Amino acid sequence: MTTTRLEPGDAAPDFTLQTDQDEPLSLADLRGRKVVLYAYPAAMTPGCTKQACDFRDNLASLQAAGYEVVGISPDSPAKLAKFRERDAITFPLVSDPDRAVLRAYGAYGEKQNYGRTILGVIRSTFVIDEKGQIERAMYNVRATGHVAKLRKDLGLDG
């Protein structure tokens, strides 16, 4: 199963998904703002927790630069709510249980896990501009240190 990857300039696939607060969130609702959409395999696992806390700790500076942050995983809204509460996550987490949106972004497919090829969520980050176009598509990112790299790439560390 090959996964189509998004490239800068592509239209970001639109979606409406349930959040950790069990309310719908649509990419179209965020038009006019820049969005950092990041895909992660599973809430409350060590790597995903580190990454979410990194985004949480950098949220004020990202928002000051005009970026909204949204996390997406196959987890249920109820599990996402527990994750948000446990780790004081301060941005929306959306649930994609059938993985259709993750697939549309090229963030679900074959990946290497301890030397085996498995199907799963490919840890990825997408920067979407105000018009809904992909500005950056980063695949197979690391859970640790990724937000610092993203900030540098976006010119936020000066």
PDB file of C-alpha atoms in Angstrom:
ATOM      1  CA  MET A   1       0.000   0.000   0.000  1.00  0.00           C
ATOM      2  CA  THR A   2       1.676   3.179  -1.102  1.00  0.00           C
ATOM      3  CA  THR A   3       0.797   6.396   0.585  1.00  0.00           C
ATOM      4  CA  THR A   4       0.422   9.593  -1.402  1.00  0.00           C
ATOM      5  CA  ARG A   5       2.366  12.346   0.289  1.00  0.00           C
ATOM      6  CA  LEU A   6       1.381  15.977   0.197  1.00  0.00           C
ATOM      7  CA  GLU A   7       3.731  18.601  -1.181  1.00  0.00           C
ATOM      8  CA  PRO A   8       3.936  22.369  -0.639  1.00  0.00           C
ATOM      9  CA  GLY A   9       1.289  24.081  -2.769  1.00  0.00           C
ATOM     10  CA  ASP A  10      -1.192  21.176  -2.542  1.00  0.00           C
ATOM     11  CA  ALA A  11      -4.643  21.946  -1.196  1.00  0.00           C
ATOM     12  CA  ALA A  12      -4.895  20.677   2.379  1.00  0.00           C
ATOM     13  CA  PRO A  13      -7.597  17.980   2.482  1.00  0.00           C
ATOM     14  CA  ASP A  14     -10.573  19.442   4.320  1.00  0.00           C
ATOM     15  CA  PHE A  15     -12.061  17.596   7.264  1.00  0.00           C
ATOM     16  CA  THR A  16     -14.613  17.840  10.033  1.00  0.00           C
ATOM     17  CA  LEU A  17     -13.761  15.639  13.014  1.00  0.00           C
ATOM     18  CA  GLN A  18     -14.836  15.357  16.644  1.00  0.00           C
ATOM     19  CA  THR A  19     -12.502  16.973  19.175  1.00  0.00           C
ATOM     20  CA  ASP A  20     -11.468  15.878  22.647  1.00  0.00           C
ATOM     21  CA  GLN A  21     -14.401  18.019  23.844  1.00  0.00           C
ATOM     22  CA  ASP A  22     -16.724  16.024  21.542  1.00  0.00           C
ATOM     23  CA  GLU A  23     -17.447  19.023  19.316  1.00  0.00           C
ATOM     24  CA  PRO A  24     -16.877  19.139  15.551  1.00  0.00           C
ATOM     25  CA  LEU A  25     -13.777  20.941  14.295  1.00  0.00           C
ATOM     26  CA  SER A  26     -13.461  21.673  10.610  1.00  0.00           C
ATOM     27  CA  LEU A  27     -10.347  22.798   8.762  1.00  0.00           C
ATOM     28  CA  ALA A  28     -12.595  25.238   6.885  1.00  0.00           C
ATOM     29  CA  ASP A  29     -13.396  26.911  10.251  1.00  0.00           C
ATOM     30  CA  LEU A  30      -9.696  27.804  10.537  1.00  0.00           C
ATOM     31  CA  ARG A  31      -9.411  29.540   7.132  1.00  0.00           C
ATOM     32  CA  GLY A  32      -7.700  32.880   7.455  1.00  0.00           C
ATOM     33  CA  ARG A  33      -5.332  31.480  10.077  1.00  0.00           C
ATOM     34  CA  LYS A  34      -2.188  29.418   9.695  1.00  0.00           C
ATOM     35  CA  VAL A  35      -2.545  25.905  11.058  1.00  0.00           C
ATOM     36  CA  VAL A  36       0.003  23.396  12.314  1.00  0.00           C
ATOM     37  CA  LEU A  37      -1.719  20.015  12.014  1.00  0.00           C
ATOM     38  CA  TYR A  38       0.296  17.193  13.498  1.00  0.00           C
ATOM     39  CA  ALA A  39      -0.469  13.488  13.270  1.00  0.00           C
ATOM     40  CA  TYR A  40       0.585  11.145  16.053  1.00  0.00           C
ATOM     41  CA  PRO A  41       0.001   7.416  16.587  1.00  0.00           C
ATOM     42  CA  ALA A  42      -1.610   7.195  20.045  1.00  0.00           C
ATOM     43  CA  ALA A  43      -2.539   9.447  22.942  1.00  0.00           C
ATOM     44  CA  MET A  44      -0.870   8.824  26.293  1.00  0.00           C
ATOM     45  CA  THR A  45       2.135   6.932  24.905  1.00  0.00           C
ATOM     46  CA  PRO A  46       5.564   8.293  25.899  1.00  0.00           C
ATOM     47  CA  GLY A  47       6.600   9.738  22.520  1.00  0.00           C
ATOM     48  CA  CYS A  48       3.215  11.226  21.747  1.00  0.00           C
ATOM     49  CA  THR A  49       3.004  12.722  25.240  1.00  0.00           C
ATOM     50  CA  LYS A  50       6.458  14.330  24.831  1.00  0.00           C
ATOM     51  CA  GLN A  51       5.437  15.760  21.453  1.00  0.00           C
ATOM     52  CA  ALA A  52       2.075  17.083  22.706  1.00  0.00           C
ATOM     53  CA  CYS A  53       3.745  18.699  25.731  1.00  0.00           C
ATOM     54  CA  ASP A  54       6.337  20.278  23.425  1.00  0.00           C
ATOM     55  CA  PHE A  55       3.544  21.821  21.345  1.00  0.00           C
ATOM     56  CA  ARG A  56       1.746  22.864  24.555  1.00  0.00           C
ATOM     57  CA  ASP A  57       4.895  24.531  25.914  1.00  0.00           C
ATOM     58  CA  ASN A  58       5.454  26.397  22.629  1.00  0.00           C
ATOM     59  CA  LEU A  59       1.802  27.214  21.946  1.00  0.00           C
ATOM     60  CA  ALA A  60       1.905  30.854  23.084  1.00  0.00           C
ATOM     61  CA  SER A  61       4.783  31.711  20.745  1.00  0.00           C
ATOM     62  CA  LEU A  62       3.244  29.754  17.852  1.00  0.00           C
ATOM     63  CA  GLN A  63      -0.092  31.543  18.377  1.00  0.00           C
ATOM     64  CA  ALA A  64       1.689  34.897  18.654  1.00  0.00           C
ATOM     65  CA  ALA A  65       3.142  34.172  15.196  1.00  0.00           C
ATOM     66  CA  GLY A  66      -0.381  33.425  13.904  1.00  0.00           C
ATOM     67  CA  TYR A  67      -0.408  29.609  14.064  1.00  0.00           C
ATOM     68  CA  GLU A  68      -3.190  27.436  15.442  1.00  0.00           C
ATOM     69  CA  VAL A  69      -2.130  23.938  16.537  1.00  0.00           C
ATOM     70  CA  VAL A  70      -4.320  20.855  16.066  1.00  0.00           C
ATOM     71  CA  GLY A  71      -3.313  17.275  16.883  1.00  0.00           C
ATOM     72  CA  ILE A  72      -4.893  14.330  15.027  1.00  0.00           C
ATOM     73  CA  SER A  73      -4.874  10.627  15.906  1.00  0.00           C
ATOM     74  CA  PRO A  74      -7.169   7.587  15.596  1.00  0.00           C
ATOM     75  CA  ASP A  75      -7.995   7.797  19.333  1.00  0.00           C
ATOM     76  CA  SER A  76     -11.594   8.241  20.502  1.00  0.00           C
ATOM     77  CA  PRO A  77     -12.747  11.665  21.740  1.00  0.00           C
ATOM     78  CA  ALA A  78     -13.022  10.154  25.250  1.00  0.00           C
ATOM     79  CA  LYS A  79      -9.386   9.001  25.216  1.00  0.00           C
ATOM     80  CA  LEU A  80      -8.317  12.381  23.808  1.00  0.00           C
ATOM     81  CA  ALA A  81     -10.190  14.114  26.657  1.00  0.00           C
ATOM     82  CA  LYS A  82      -8.240  12.022  29.197  1.00  0.00           C
ATOM     83  CA  PHE A  83      -4.985  12.908  27.402  1.00  0.00           C
ATOM     84  CA  ARG A  84      -5.877  16.619  27.445  1.00  0.00           C
ATOM     85  CA  GLU A  85      -6.717  16.524  31.154  1.00  0.00           C
ATOM     86  CA  ARG A  86      -3.743  14.398  32.208  1.00  0.00           C
ATOM     87  CA  ASP A  87      -1.159  16.518  30.370  1.00  0.00           C
ATOM     88  CA  ALA A  88      -2.906  19.927  30.382  1.00  0.00           C
ATOM     89  CA  ILE A  89      -2.992  20.031  26.562  1.00  0.00           C
ATOM     90  CA  THR A  90      -4.176  23.508  25.572  1.00  0.00           C
ATOM     91  CA  PHE A  91      -5.012  23.011  21.891  1.00  0.00           C
ATOM     92  CA  PRO A  92      -7.636  20.858  20.148  1.00  0.00           C
ATOM     93  CA  LEU A  93      -7.061  17.157  19.567  1.00  0.00           C
ATOM     94  CA  VAL A  94      -9.219  15.602  16.850  1.00  0.00           C
ATOM     95  CA  SER A  95     -10.316  11.999  16.482  1.00  0.00           C
ATOM     96  CA  ASP A  96      -9.981  10.190  13.129  1.00  0.00           C
ATOM     97  CA  PRO A  97     -11.113   6.655  14.064  1.00  0.00           C
ATOM     98  CA  ASP A  98     -11.447   5.402  10.470  1.00  0.00           C
ATOM     99  CA  ARG A  99      -8.121   7.067   9.563  1.00  0.00           C
ATOM    100  CA  ALA A 100      -9.623   8.623   6.409  1.00  0.00           C
ATOM    101  CA  VAL A 101      -8.158  12.069   7.102  1.00  0.00           C
ATOM    102  CA  LEU A 102      -4.794  10.606   8.130  1.00  0.00           C
ATOM    103  CA  ARG A 103      -4.752   8.695   4.811  1.00  0.00           C
ATOM    104  CA  ALA A 104      -5.712  11.848   2.867  1.00  0.00           C
ATOM    105  CA  TYR A 105      -2.686  13.584   4.376  1.00  0.00           C
ATOM    106  CA  GLY A 106      -0.397  10.625   3.680  1.00  0.00           C
ATOM    107  CA  ALA A 107       0.036  10.168   7.427  1.00  0.00           C
ATOM    108  CA  TYR A 108      -1.234   6.594   7.581  1.00  0.00           C
ATOM    109  CA  GLY A 109       0.391   3.701   5.809  1.00  0.00           C
ATOM    110  CA  GLU A 110       3.363   1.388   5.894  1.00  0.00           C
ATOM    111  CA  LYS A 111       6.102   2.293   8.314  1.00  0.00           C
ATOM    112  CA  GLN A 112       9.032   0.631  10.003  1.00  0.00           C
ATOM    113  CA  ASN A 113       8.626  -0.344  13.630  1.00  0.00           C
ATOM    114  CA  TYR A 114      11.523  -2.167  15.280  1.00  0.00           C
ATOM    115  CA  GLY A 115      12.630  -3.516  11.926  1.00  0.00           C
ATOM    116  CA  ARG A 116       9.179  -4.737  10.869  1.00  0.00           C
ATOM    117  CA  THR A 117       6.915  -3.145   8.293  1.00  0.00           C
ATOM    118  CA  ILE A 118       3.531  -2.373   9.830  1.00  0.00           C
ATOM    119  CA  LEU A 119       0.495  -0.274   8.950  1.00  0.00           C
ATOM    120  CA  GLY A 120       0.054   2.692  11.212  1.00  0.00           C
ATOM    121  CA  VAL A 121       0.072   6.418  11.769  1.00  0.00           C
ATOM    122  CA  ILE A 122       3.197   8.055  10.350  1.00  0.00           C
ATOM    123  CA  ARG A 123       4.222  10.817  12.764  1.00  0.00           C
ATOM    124  CA  SER A 124       3.884  13.889  10.544  1.00  0.00           C
ATOM    125  CA  THR A 125       3.436  17.651  10.713  1.00  0.00           C
ATOM    126  CA  PHE A 126       1.684  19.867   8.187  1.00  0.00           C
ATOM    127  CA  VAL A 127       1.839  23.650   8.054  1.00  0.00           C
ATOM    128  CA  ILE A 128      -1.269  24.949   6.284  1.00  0.00           C
ATOM    129  CA  ASP A 129      -1.482  28.570   5.133  1.00  0.00           C
ATOM    130  CA  GLU A 130      -4.425  30.962   5.536  1.00  0.00           C
ATOM    131  CA  LYS A 131      -5.895  29.877   2.193  1.00  0.00           C
ATOM    132  CA  GLY A 132      -5.856  26.177   3.097  1.00  0.00           C
ATOM    133  CA  GLN A 133      -2.761  25.191   1.121  1.00  0.00           C
ATOM    134  CA  ILE A 134       0.081  23.022   2.350  1.00  0.00           C
ATOM    135  CA  GLU A 135       3.091  25.192   3.150  1.00  0.00           C
ATOM    136  CA  ARG A 136       5.179  22.353   4.615  1.00  0.00           C
ATOM    137  CA  ALA A 137       4.633  18.597   4.839  1.00  0.00           C
ATOM    138  CA  MET A 138       7.066  16.776   7.117  1.00  0.00           C
ATOM    139  CA  TYR A 139       6.881  12.991   7.429  1.00  0.00           C
ATOM    140  CA  ASN A 140       8.506  10.569   9.869  1.00  0.00           C
ATOM    141  CA  VAL A 141       9.310  13.364  12.288  1.00  0.00           C
ATOM    142  CA  ARG A 142      10.779  12.617  15.709  1.00  0.00           C
ATOM    143  CA  ALA A 143       8.631  13.052  18.795  1.00  0.00           C
ATOM    144  CA  THR A 144      11.503  14.723  20.653  1.00  0.00           C
ATOM    145  CA  GLY A 145      12.980  17.961  19.371  1.00  0.00           C
ATOM    146  CA  HIS A 146      10.541  18.313  16.496  1.00  0.00           C
ATOM    147  CA  VAL A 147       8.811  21.451  17.774  1.00  0.00           C
ATOM    148  CA  ALA A 148      12.168  23.222  18.192  1.00  0.00           C
ATOM    149  CA  LYS A 149      13.075  22.268  14.609  1.00  0.00           C
ATOM    150  CA  LEU A 150       9.655  23.435  13.365  1.00  0.00           C
ATOM    151  CA  ARG A 151      10.053  26.784  15.155  1.00  0.00           C
ATOM    152  CA  LYS A 152      13.472  27.222  13.532  1.00  0.00           C
ATOM    153  CA  ASP A 153      12.102  26.250  10.077  1.00  0.00           C
ATOM    154  CA  LEU A 154       9.267  28.778  10.481  1.00  0.00           C
ATOM    155  CA  GLY A 155      11.730  31.515  11.460  1.00  0.00           C
ATOM    156  CA  LEU A 156      10.293  31.891  14.963  1.00  0.00           C
ATOM    157  CA  ASP A 157      13.638  31.691  16.723  1.00  0.00           C
ATOM    158  CA  GLY A 158      15.468  34.885  16.098  1.00  0.00           C
TER     159      GLY A 158
END
